[in-house]
Amino acid sequence: FRPGLRWQPEVEEYFASAYGRDHFARISQALAHPSCYSCIRVNTLKSTTHTVMQKLLKLVNQNGLSCGFNGLKIGEQNGGEQAHEGSYLVHKCPYSGLENVLFIRGSGPHALHYNDQPGHSMKEIIVSRKCAESVLRGAQVYVPGVLACSAHVEKGDKVAVSVAIEQPVKDSGWAVGITRGIVLQGLQSDAHYEERKGLYIGQGIAAMSRAGIFRVLHGVAVEMTERVYKLPSFNDVLEGEIFLQNLPSIVAARVLDPRPGEQILDMCAAPGGKTTAIAILMRDKGEIVALDRSHNKVMGILKLADEMGLSCIRAYKLDALKSVRKAYEERNLGVADNCSEAIVTLAENSGPIRSIIGAGVTNAAEDSSTAIVEQTDAKRYVSKADLRKNLRRLRNGTGRSNCSGGRVEDSKGFFPSSFDRVLLDAPCSALGLRPRLFAGE
């Protein structure tokens, strides 16, 4: 595994000038490799750090895995304060205020050799760059990440896993020169050998045949058995009790210093790691409004909150740039999720509001064609069709995402001074995420 990070020329020149070429070269090399440890945040509303460590030990013993659980080797020491066995080390974060954080040390890079049988060509799978970045952090190979595969790969076969990185093309852009579904020969004479040279990330067992990999849309394609970097996978481990999260994200929630009972706004909140961290710090008391402009990402926030047993999070689809409403805008009034009360968003210093909701809210079968909402300074009419729509959504019930009817709520924004604290983790280049195998765009 000898990755070389490719940069856009003007960006590379800028950083080389800012850091010095030698220092920047070391930074580039470090970015192309995963961190030597994983960071786990414990959901202290469901468990404790010590209890999580004990549960990890129990899982290892129950499964009878001599090599550990999902690649994690763990053993108790010093009354459970630290645990280690072999090349892994699990210990509590030593920093004040982060007692709910566990560090899990990994190892690598390891030199791996594919022991193919004499006279047989190597069976191989090439994955996309984003898939490989996840695999290097402990994930399995999933179907959408597979680009190419050797012929005659069947379920249970041992395969080598490499990654294809974007290459410069004639029009000054970048592209992967591999068409999804192409057949690999497994030889150095293969037309795509150079594209993945030095980018061998491990070995695994095919979880489905070649035909299955390119026929289905989801599922595990390869279960990794040997990795260049050995970091534990926590997929489906202690679900709801732990969350794999980078330390700076955990620190950001701590710096916000949320208090129970406050109103918090988390802008650009997906995938919801910081949102749930804030909710836990608030002991699930108060309200957190989480925003994202993507419907699917909002669904993901709601699903994570439901998984972690948090009820104070309200997630809405909204572009963060449109989150502030003008004080003179009409008040936002609609039917609440439970169809029993109105949601009223108030402007600053607004006077008292008297709301009367017609019987149609609870019984759409009645003859009234509208529900009249009266205010001291305005009138608004909610159509019977809207009422029926909300009742249908209510009957659909809540899914795993805890969202009625599998839909997310839109928001028109919020008036100034609506929140006690605001967290903005703005979209960025993400160049600091590790491993980073490509930075040309």
Short mmCIF file of C-alpha atoms in Angstrom, two decimals:
data_model
loop_
_atom_site.label_atom_id
_atom_site.label_comp_id
_atom_site.label_asym_id
_atom_site.label_seq_id
_atom_site.Cartn_x
_atom_site.Cartn_y
_atom_site.Cartn_z
CA PHE A 1 0.00 0.00 0.00
CA ARG A 2 1.90 3.02 -1.31
CA PRO A 3 -0.67 5.74 -2.01
CA GLY A 4 0.31 9.11 -3.43
CA LEU A 5 -2.13 11.97 -2.94
CA ARG A 6 -2.75 13.89 -6.18
CA TRP A 7 -3.65 17.58 -5.85
CA GLN A 8 -5.03 20.22 -8.17
CA PRO A 9 -1.84 22.05 -9.27
CA GLU A 10 -2.80 25.52 -8.03
CA VAL A 11 -3.96 24.12 -4.67
CA GLU A 12 -0.75 22.15 -4.28
CA GLU A 13 1.31 25.24 -5.07
CA TYR A 14 -0.64 27.29 -2.51
CA PHE A 15 -0.12 24.76 0.31
CA ALA A 16 3.54 24.21 -0.61
CA SER A 17 4.07 27.95 -0.34
CA ALA A 18 2.19 28.16 2.96
CA TYR A 19 3.79 25.16 4.72
CA GLY A 20 7.03 24.64 2.84
CA ARG A 21 7.39 21.80 0.34
CA ASP A 22 8.92 19.27 2.75
CA HIS A 23 6.30 19.87 5.45
CA PHE A 24 3.46 19.76 2.93
CA ALA A 25 4.81 16.50 1.49
CA ARG A 26 4.63 14.95 4.97
CA ILE A 27 1.08 16.27 5.40
CA SER A 28 0.03 14.76 2.05
CA GLN A 29 1.52 11.41 2.97
CA ALA A 30 -0.24 11.39 6.35
CA LEU A 31 -3.60 12.30 4.81
CA ALA A 32 -3.42 9.26 2.53
CA HIS A 33 -3.36 6.91 5.54
CA PRO A 34 -6.07 6.36 8.17
CA SER A 35 -5.66 7.51 11.74
CA CYS A 36 -3.98 5.03 14.10
CA TYR A 37 -7.03 4.98 16.37
CA SER A 38 -10.81 5.02 16.26
CA CYS A 39 -12.92 7.17 18.55
CA ILE A 40 -16.20 6.00 20.12
CA ARG A 41 -18.73 8.23 21.85
CA VAL A 42 -20.84 6.42 24.45
CA ASN A 43 -24.54 7.24 24.72
CA THR A 44 -24.57 8.01 28.45
CA LEU A 45 -28.37 8.10 28.49
CA LYS A 46 -28.36 4.35 27.81
CA SER A 47 -25.07 3.17 29.27
CA THR A 48 -21.73 4.17 30.80
CA THR A 49 -18.21 4.04 29.43
CA HIS A 50 -17.24 1.29 31.86
CA THR A 51 -20.35 -0.75 31.00
CA VAL A 52 -19.63 -0.49 27.27
CA MET A 53 -16.12 -1.83 27.82
CA GLN A 54 -17.57 -4.74 29.81
CA LYS A 55 -20.10 -5.46 27.06
CA LEU A 56 -17.36 -5.55 24.45
CA LEU A 57 -15.55 -8.13 26.58
CA LYS A 58 -18.74 -10.15 26.94
CA LEU A 59 -19.36 -10.11 23.18
CA VAL A 60 -15.86 -11.45 22.59
CA ASN A 61 -16.37 -14.26 25.11
CA GLN A 62 -19.86 -15.17 23.86
CA ASN A 63 -18.73 -15.42 20.26
CA GLY A 64 -15.64 -17.37 21.23
CA LEU A 65 -13.51 -15.35 18.88
CA SER A 66 -9.83 -15.76 19.61
CA CYS A 67 -9.03 -12.91 17.26
CA GLY A 68 -11.57 -10.59 18.84
CA PHE A 69 -14.96 -9.20 17.88
CA ASN A 70 -15.13 -7.71 14.37
CA GLY A 71 -11.34 -7.51 14.43
CA LEU A 72 -11.23 -5.92 17.89
CA LYS A 73 -8.97 -7.52 20.47
CA ILE A 74 -9.86 -6.45 23.96
CA GLY A 75 -8.97 -7.61 27.46
CA GLU A 76 -9.60 -6.09 30.86
CA GLN A 77 -6.89 -4.38 32.90
CA ASN A 78 -6.80 -2.15 35.95
CA GLY A 79 -10.41 -2.74 36.94
CA GLY A 80 -11.66 -2.10 33.43
CA GLU A 81 -10.10 1.36 33.11
CA GLN A 82 -7.95 0.07 30.27
CA ALA A 83 -8.24 -2.99 28.11
CA HIS A 84 -5.82 -4.54 25.69
CA GLU A 85 -4.64 -7.75 24.09
CA GLY A 86 -2.34 -8.26 21.18
CA SER A 87 -1.93 -5.22 18.96
CA TYR A 88 -5.06 -3.34 20.03
CA LEU A 89 -5.60 -1.04 22.96
CA VAL A 90 -8.92 0.29 24.25
CA HIS A 91 -8.90 3.05 26.85
CA LYS A 92 -10.88 5.99 28.09
CA CYS A 93 -10.16 9.46 26.76
CA PRO A 94 -7.84 11.21 29.25
CA TYR A 95 -9.15 14.73 28.57
CA SER A 96 -11.42 16.47 31.05
CA GLY A 97 -15.04 16.68 29.95
CA LEU A 98 -14.71 13.77 27.52
CA GLU A 99 -15.23 10.91 29.95
CA ASN A 100 -17.79 9.34 27.59
CA VAL A 101 -15.17 8.82 24.86
CA LEU A 102 -13.21 5.63 24.17
CA PHE A 103 -10.06 5.40 22.05
CA ILE A 104 -9.45 2.15 20.15
CA ARG A 105 -5.94 1.83 18.83
CA GLY A 106 -5.34 0.08 15.52
CA SER A 107 -2.24 -1.04 13.66
CA GLY A 108 -0.72 -0.78 10.21
CA PRO A 109 0.26 -0.59 7.50
CA HIS A 110 0.77 -4.33 7.22
CA ALA A 111 2.46 -6.06 4.30
CA LEU A 112 0.01 -8.58 2.86
CA HIS A 113 0.76 -11.21 0.25
CA TYR A 114 -1.85 -12.92 -1.87
CA ASN A 115 -1.09 -16.66 -1.80
CA ASP A 116 -2.71 -17.70 -5.03
CA GLN A 117 -2.41 -21.27 -6.24
CA PRO A 118 0.29 -22.06 -8.80
CA GLY A 119 -1.07 -22.03 -12.31
CA HIS A 120 -4.14 -20.04 -11.34
CA SER A 121 -4.61 -16.34 -11.95
CA MET A 122 -5.41 -14.15 -8.96
CA LYS A 123 -9.08 -13.41 -8.32
CA GLU A 124 -9.44 -9.72 -7.74
CA ILE A 125 -11.95 -6.98 -7.07
CA ILE A 126 -11.40 -3.26 -7.67
CA VAL A 127 -13.41 -0.80 -5.60
CA SER A 128 -14.06 2.92 -5.91
CA ARG A 129 -11.97 5.45 -4.04
CA LYS A 130 -14.74 6.37 -1.57
CA CYS A 131 -15.38 2.71 -0.84
CA ALA A 132 -11.68 2.13 -0.22
CA GLU A 133 -11.48 5.07 2.18
CA SER A 134 -14.22 3.42 4.26
CA VAL A 135 -12.60 -0.03 4.05
CA LEU A 136 -9.33 1.41 5.34
CA ARG A 137 -11.28 2.61 8.41
CA GLY A 138 -12.72 -0.85 9.11
CA ALA A 139 -15.79 -1.16 6.84
CA GLN A 140 -16.69 -4.09 4.59
CA VAL A 141 -16.92 -3.82 0.79
CA TYR A 142 -20.52 -3.07 -0.23
CA VAL A 143 -22.02 -3.68 -3.66
CA PRO A 144 -22.25 -0.01 -4.82
CA GLY A 145 -18.51 0.40 -4.26
CA VAL A 146 -17.41 -2.42 -6.60
CA LEU A 147 -16.10 -1.25 -9.97
CA ALA A 148 -14.58 -4.39 -11.51
CA CYS A 149 -14.21 -8.07 -10.76
CA SER A 150 -12.36 -11.11 -12.08
CA ALA A 151 -14.23 -13.69 -14.07
CA HIS A 152 -15.68 -16.79 -12.37
CA VAL A 153 -15.74 -15.29 -8.85
CA GLU A 154 -18.21 -17.29 -6.76
CA LYS A 155 -19.55 -16.86 -3.26
CA GLY A 156 -16.92 -17.99 -0.75
CA ASP A 157 -13.94 -17.33 -3.03
CA LYS A 158 -10.89 -15.58 -1.67
CA VAL A 159 -10.28 -12.28 -3.50
CA ALA A 160 -7.71 -9.51 -3.44
CA VAL A 161 -9.12 -5.99 -3.04
CA SER A 162 -7.55 -2.95 -4.68
CA VAL A 163 -8.71 0.60 -5.34
CA ALA A 164 -8.83 2.66 -8.53
CA ILE A 165 -8.01 6.35 -8.11
CA GLU A 166 -9.04 9.19 -10.41
CA GLN A 167 -6.45 9.94 -13.10
CA PRO A 168 -5.88 13.15 -15.12
CA VAL A 169 -7.58 13.18 -18.52
CA LYS A 170 -7.02 15.22 -21.66
CA ASP A 171 -9.58 17.93 -20.92
CA SER A 172 -7.74 18.87 -17.71
CA GLY A 173 -10.22 16.94 -15.57
CA TRP A 174 -10.08 13.74 -13.56
CA ALA A 175 -11.76 10.40 -14.14
CA VAL A 176 -11.53 6.71 -13.27
CA GLY A 177 -10.59 4.77 -16.37
CA ILE A 178 -12.55 1.67 -15.37
CA THR A 179 -16.06 0.94 -16.58
CA ARG A 180 -18.21 -0.68 -13.89
CA GLY A 181 -18.55 -4.40 -14.52
CA ILE A 182 -15.33 -4.86 -16.47
CA VAL A 183 -13.64 -8.29 -16.24
CA LEU A 184 -10.18 -8.35 -14.62
CA GLN A 185 -7.47 -10.80 -15.69
CA GLY A 186 -5.55 -10.74 -12.39
CA LEU A 187 -2.20 -10.32 -14.15
CA GLN A 188 0.39 -7.56 -14.40
CA SER A 189 -0.33 -7.46 -18.11
CA ASP A 190 -3.90 -6.39 -17.30
CA ALA A 191 -4.76 -3.09 -18.98
CA HIS A 192 -5.74 -1.59 -15.60
CA TYR A 193 -2.78 -2.87 -13.59
CA GLU A 194 -1.01 0.49 -13.38
CA GLU A 195 -4.13 2.29 -12.15
CA ARG A 196 -4.17 0.24 -8.94
CA LYS A 197 -0.46 -0.44 -8.49
CA GLY A 198 0.51 0.32 -4.90
CA LEU A 199 -3.15 0.54 -3.90
CA TYR A 200 -3.74 -2.99 -2.62
CA ILE A 201 -5.83 -2.63 0.56
CA GLY A 202 -6.48 -6.22 1.64
CA GLN A 203 -8.08 -9.58 1.10
CA GLY A 204 -11.55 -10.92 1.72
CA ILE A 205 -14.15 -13.58 1.06
CA ALA A 206 -16.71 -12.90 -1.67
CA ALA A 207 -20.19 -12.73 -0.10
CA MET A 208 -21.83 -13.23 -3.49
CA SER A 209 -20.90 -14.25 -7.01
CA ARG A 210 -19.68 -11.87 -9.68
CA ALA A 211 -23.11 -12.03 -11.33
CA GLY A 212 -24.79 -11.17 -8.04
CA ILE A 213 -22.49 -8.24 -7.32
CA PHE A 214 -23.47 -6.48 -10.55
CA ARG A 215 -27.12 -7.50 -10.42
CA VAL A 216 -28.24 -6.33 -6.96
CA LEU A 217 -28.25 -2.75 -5.65
CA HIS A 218 -27.11 -3.22 -2.06
CA GLY A 219 -25.53 -5.67 0.37
CA VAL A 220 -22.05 -6.80 1.38
CA ALA A 221 -19.98 -7.86 -1.63
CA VAL A 222 -16.77 -8.81 0.19
CA GLU A 223 -16.19 -9.58 3.85
CA MET A 224 -12.67 -8.38 4.58
CA THR A 225 -10.43 -10.89 6.36
CA GLU A 226 -7.01 -9.29 6.00
CA ARG A 227 -6.46 -5.54 5.94
CA VAL A 228 -3.53 -3.25 5.31
CA TYR A 229 -4.77 -1.25 8.32
CA LYS A 230 -6.40 -3.22 11.12
CA LEU A 231 -9.05 -1.04 12.69
CA PRO A 232 -12.13 -2.58 14.33
CA SER A 233 -15.53 -2.40 12.67
CA PHE A 234 -18.45 -1.43 14.93
CA ASN A 235 -21.21 -2.11 12.43
CA ASP A 236 -24.25 -3.48 14.35
CA VAL A 237 -22.23 -3.54 17.60
CA LEU A 238 -24.05 -2.12 20.67
CA GLU A 239 -26.42 -0.20 18.38
CA GLY A 240 -27.79 2.88 20.11
CA GLU A 241 -25.22 2.70 22.91
CA ILE A 242 -22.14 3.79 20.97
CA PHE A 243 -21.43 6.03 18.00
CA LEU A 244 -18.24 6.10 15.94
CA GLN A 245 -17.27 9.78 15.65
CA ASN A 246 -14.10 11.80 15.07
CA LEU A 247 -12.79 13.53 18.18
CA PRO A 248 -13.02 17.12 16.80
CA SER A 249 -16.76 16.63 16.22
CA ILE A 250 -17.23 15.47 19.81
CA VAL A 251 -15.24 18.47 21.06
CA ALA A 252 -17.38 20.85 18.98
CA ALA A 253 -20.53 19.74 20.83
CA ARG A 254 -18.73 20.22 24.16
CA VAL A 255 -17.59 23.73 23.24
CA LEU A 256 -21.19 24.66 22.41
CA ASP A 257 -21.91 23.88 26.09
CA PRO A 258 -25.67 23.17 25.71
CA ARG A 259 -27.81 23.15 28.85
CA PRO A 260 -30.93 21.08 29.58
CA GLY A 261 -34.13 22.85 28.60
CA GLU A 262 -32.54 25.15 26.00
CA GLN A 263 -33.56 25.68 22.39
CA ILE A 264 -30.64 24.70 20.11
CA LEU A 265 -30.30 25.07 16.34
CA ASP A 266 -27.94 22.72 14.50
CA MET A 267 -27.51 24.01 10.95
CA CYS A 268 -26.17 21.68 8.22
CA ALA A 269 -26.73 18.89 10.75
CA ALA A 270 -26.44 15.71 8.65
CA PRO A 271 -25.56 12.96 9.34
CA GLY A 272 -26.54 13.89 12.90
CA GLY A 273 -23.46 12.97 14.94
CA LYS A 274 -23.12 16.39 16.58
CA THR A 275 -26.91 16.68 16.89
CA THR A 276 -27.14 13.52 18.97
CA ALA A 277 -24.05 14.52 20.97
CA ILE A 278 -25.77 17.80 21.89
CA ALA A 279 -28.97 15.98 22.82
CA ILE A 280 -27.08 13.67 25.18
CA LEU A 281 -25.29 16.61 26.80
CA MET A 282 -28.75 18.16 27.38
CA ARG A 283 -29.98 14.87 28.90
CA ASP A 284 -32.65 14.83 26.17
CA LYS A 285 -34.36 17.82 27.83
CA GLY A 286 -35.19 20.86 25.71
CA GLU A 287 -35.40 21.01 21.94
CA ILE A 288 -32.86 20.68 19.15
CA VAL A 289 -33.83 21.76 15.65
CA ALA A 290 -31.64 20.05 13.06
CA LEU A 291 -31.57 21.32 9.47
CA ASP A 292 -30.38 19.95 6.16
CA ARG A 293 -31.44 20.71 2.61
CA SER A 294 -31.44 17.02 1.57
CA HIS A 295 -34.56 14.94 2.23
CA ASN A 296 -32.59 11.70 2.58
CA LYS A 297 -30.10 13.26 4.98
CA VAL A 298 -32.91 14.58 7.18
CA MET A 299 -34.34 11.06 7.23
CA GLY A 300 -30.92 9.84 8.33
CA ILE A 301 -30.86 12.31 11.24
CA LEU A 302 -34.29 11.14 12.40
CA LYS A 303 -33.28 7.49 12.08
CA LEU A 304 -30.14 8.05 14.17
CA ALA A 305 -32.07 9.94 16.84
CA ASP A 306 -34.60 7.10 17.02
CA GLU A 307 -31.83 4.51 17.19
CA MET A 308 -30.23 6.33 20.13
CA GLY A 309 -33.55 6.82 21.91
CA LEU A 310 -33.54 10.63 21.72
CA SER A 311 -36.86 12.48 21.65
CA CYS A 312 -35.78 16.14 21.81
CA ILE A 313 -34.56 16.33 18.18
CA ARG A 314 -36.75 17.89 15.47
CA ALA A 315 -35.28 17.61 11.96
CA TYR A 316 -36.46 19.70 9.02
CA LYS A 317 -35.57 20.04 5.36
CA LEU A 318 -34.27 23.58 4.89
CA ASP A 319 -31.33 25.30 3.24
CA ALA A 320 -29.31 26.86 6.07
CA LEU A 321 -28.94 30.05 4.00
CA LYS A 322 -32.71 30.51 4.32
CA SER A 323 -32.98 29.71 8.02
CA VAL A 324 -33.52 33.29 9.24
CA ARG A 325 -36.95 34.80 8.63
CA LYS A 326 -37.72 38.49 8.59
CA ALA A 327 -39.65 39.83 11.55
CA TYR A 328 -42.35 41.27 9.25
CA GLU A 329 -43.09 37.94 7.56
CA GLU A 330 -46.41 36.31 8.24
CA ARG A 331 -46.35 33.94 11.20
CA ASN A 332 -45.84 30.31 10.29
CA LEU A 333 -48.87 28.38 11.46
CA GLY A 334 -49.82 24.84 10.53
CA VAL A 335 -51.10 21.56 11.83
CA ALA A 336 -48.85 19.74 14.28
CA ASP A 337 -47.66 16.17 13.72
CA ASN A 338 -50.20 14.81 16.18
CA CYS A 339 -53.03 16.79 14.54
CA SER A 340 -54.19 18.07 17.92
CA GLU A 341 -52.62 21.49 18.14
CA ALA A 342 -51.26 24.29 15.99
CA ILE A 343 -47.58 25.01 15.55
CA VAL A 344 -47.13 28.72 16.00
CA THR A 345 -43.81 30.40 15.28
CA LEU A 346 -43.73 33.83 16.88
CA ALA A 347 -41.94 36.96 15.87
CA GLU A 348 -40.04 38.94 18.45
CA ASN A 349 -42.18 41.00 20.81
CA SER A 350 -45.35 39.77 19.20
CA GLY A 351 -48.56 40.19 21.11
CA PRO A 352 -50.80 37.41 22.40
CA ILE A 353 -52.27 35.02 19.88
CA ARG A 354 -55.65 33.31 20.19
CA SER A 355 -55.93 30.15 18.10
CA ILE A 356 -59.16 28.31 17.40
CA ILE A 357 -58.90 25.17 15.30
CA GLY A 358 -62.05 23.74 13.78
CA ALA A 359 -63.33 20.24 14.42
CA GLY A 360 -62.09 19.23 10.99
CA VAL A 361 -58.63 18.82 12.48
CA THR A 362 -59.71 15.71 14.36
CA ASN A 363 -62.52 14.54 12.14
CA ALA A 364 -62.06 15.02 8.42
CA ALA A 365 -65.41 13.34 7.73
CA GLU A 366 -67.41 16.29 9.03
CA ASP A 367 -69.03 18.71 6.61
CA SER A 368 -66.87 21.72 7.41
CA SER A 369 -64.74 22.58 4.41
CA THR A 370 -62.09 24.56 6.26
CA ALA A 371 -60.55 24.91 9.66
CA ILE A 372 -60.46 28.55 10.68
CA VAL A 373 -57.49 29.82 12.65
CA GLU A 374 -58.15 33.26 14.12
CA GLN A 375 -55.39 35.58 15.27
CA THR A 376 -55.52 39.06 16.72
CA ASP A 377 -53.93 40.59 13.63
CA ALA A 378 -54.52 38.07 10.81
CA LYS A 379 -56.70 35.21 9.59
CA ARG A 380 -55.55 32.08 7.89
CA TYR A 381 -57.61 29.27 6.38
CA VAL A 382 -56.44 25.65 6.32
CA SER A 383 -58.17 23.66 3.60
CA LYS A 384 -59.98 20.42 4.27
CA ALA A 385 -57.65 18.70 1.78
CA ASP A 386 -54.65 19.65 3.88
CA LEU A 387 -56.37 18.28 6.97
CA ARG A 388 -57.10 14.96 5.26
CA LYS A 389 -53.50 14.79 4.09
CA ASN A 390 -52.21 15.17 7.64
CA LEU A 391 -54.64 12.54 8.91
CA ARG A 392 -53.48 10.06 6.25
CA ARG A 393 -49.89 10.61 7.31
CA LEU A 394 -50.88 10.02 10.91
CA ARG A 395 -52.58 6.72 10.04
CA ASN A 396 -49.45 5.59 8.17
CA GLY A 397 -47.64 5.60 11.50
CA THR A 398 -43.96 6.18 12.15
CA GLY A 399 -41.19 4.24 10.50
CA ARG A 400 -37.71 3.52 11.81
CA SER A 401 -36.86 7.15 11.19
CA ASN A 402 -39.59 8.18 13.64
CA CYS A 403 -41.06 10.32 10.88
CA SER A 404 -44.77 10.02 10.01
CA GLY A 405 -45.42 8.39 6.66
CA GLY A 406 -41.72 8.22 5.80
CA ARG A 407 -41.66 11.93 4.91
CA VAL A 408 -39.75 14.83 6.39
CA GLU A 409 -41.11 18.22 7.36
CA ASP A 410 -40.14 21.35 5.46
CA SER A 411 -39.43 24.57 7.33
CA LYS A 412 -39.76 28.20 6.26
CA GLY A 413 -37.10 29.36 8.67
CA PHE A 414 -37.06 30.90 12.12
CA PHE A 415 -37.35 34.40 13.54
CA PRO A 416 -34.34 36.10 15.17
CA SER A 417 -33.65 35.19 18.82
CA SER A 418 -35.52 31.90 18.49
CA PHE A 419 -32.63 29.86 19.91
CA ASP A 420 -30.30 29.95 22.89
CA ARG A 421 -27.35 28.53 20.94
CA VAL A 422 -26.53 27.77 17.32
CA LEU A 423 -24.03 25.24 15.96
CA LEU A 424 -22.92 25.73 12.37
CA ASP A 425 -20.67 23.05 10.90
CA ALA A 426 -20.55 24.58 7.44
CA PRO A 427 -19.85 22.48 4.32
CA CYS A 428 -16.12 22.51 3.56
CA SER A 429 -13.48 20.84 1.43
CA ALA A 430 -13.19 17.93 3.94
CA LEU A 431 -9.50 17.63 3.03
CA GLY A 432 -8.68 16.91 6.68
CA LEU A 433 -10.65 13.66 6.72
CA ARG A 434 -8.41 10.58 6.78
CA PRO A 435 -7.73 8.61 4.75
CA ARG A 436 -7.91 10.90 1.76
CA LEU A 437 -6.80 9.09 -1.40
CA PHE A 438 -7.62 11.87 -3.88
CA ALA A 439 -7.69 15.67 -3.62
CA GLY A 440 -7.56 16.74 -7.27
CA GLU A 441 -10.97 18.43 -7.32
#
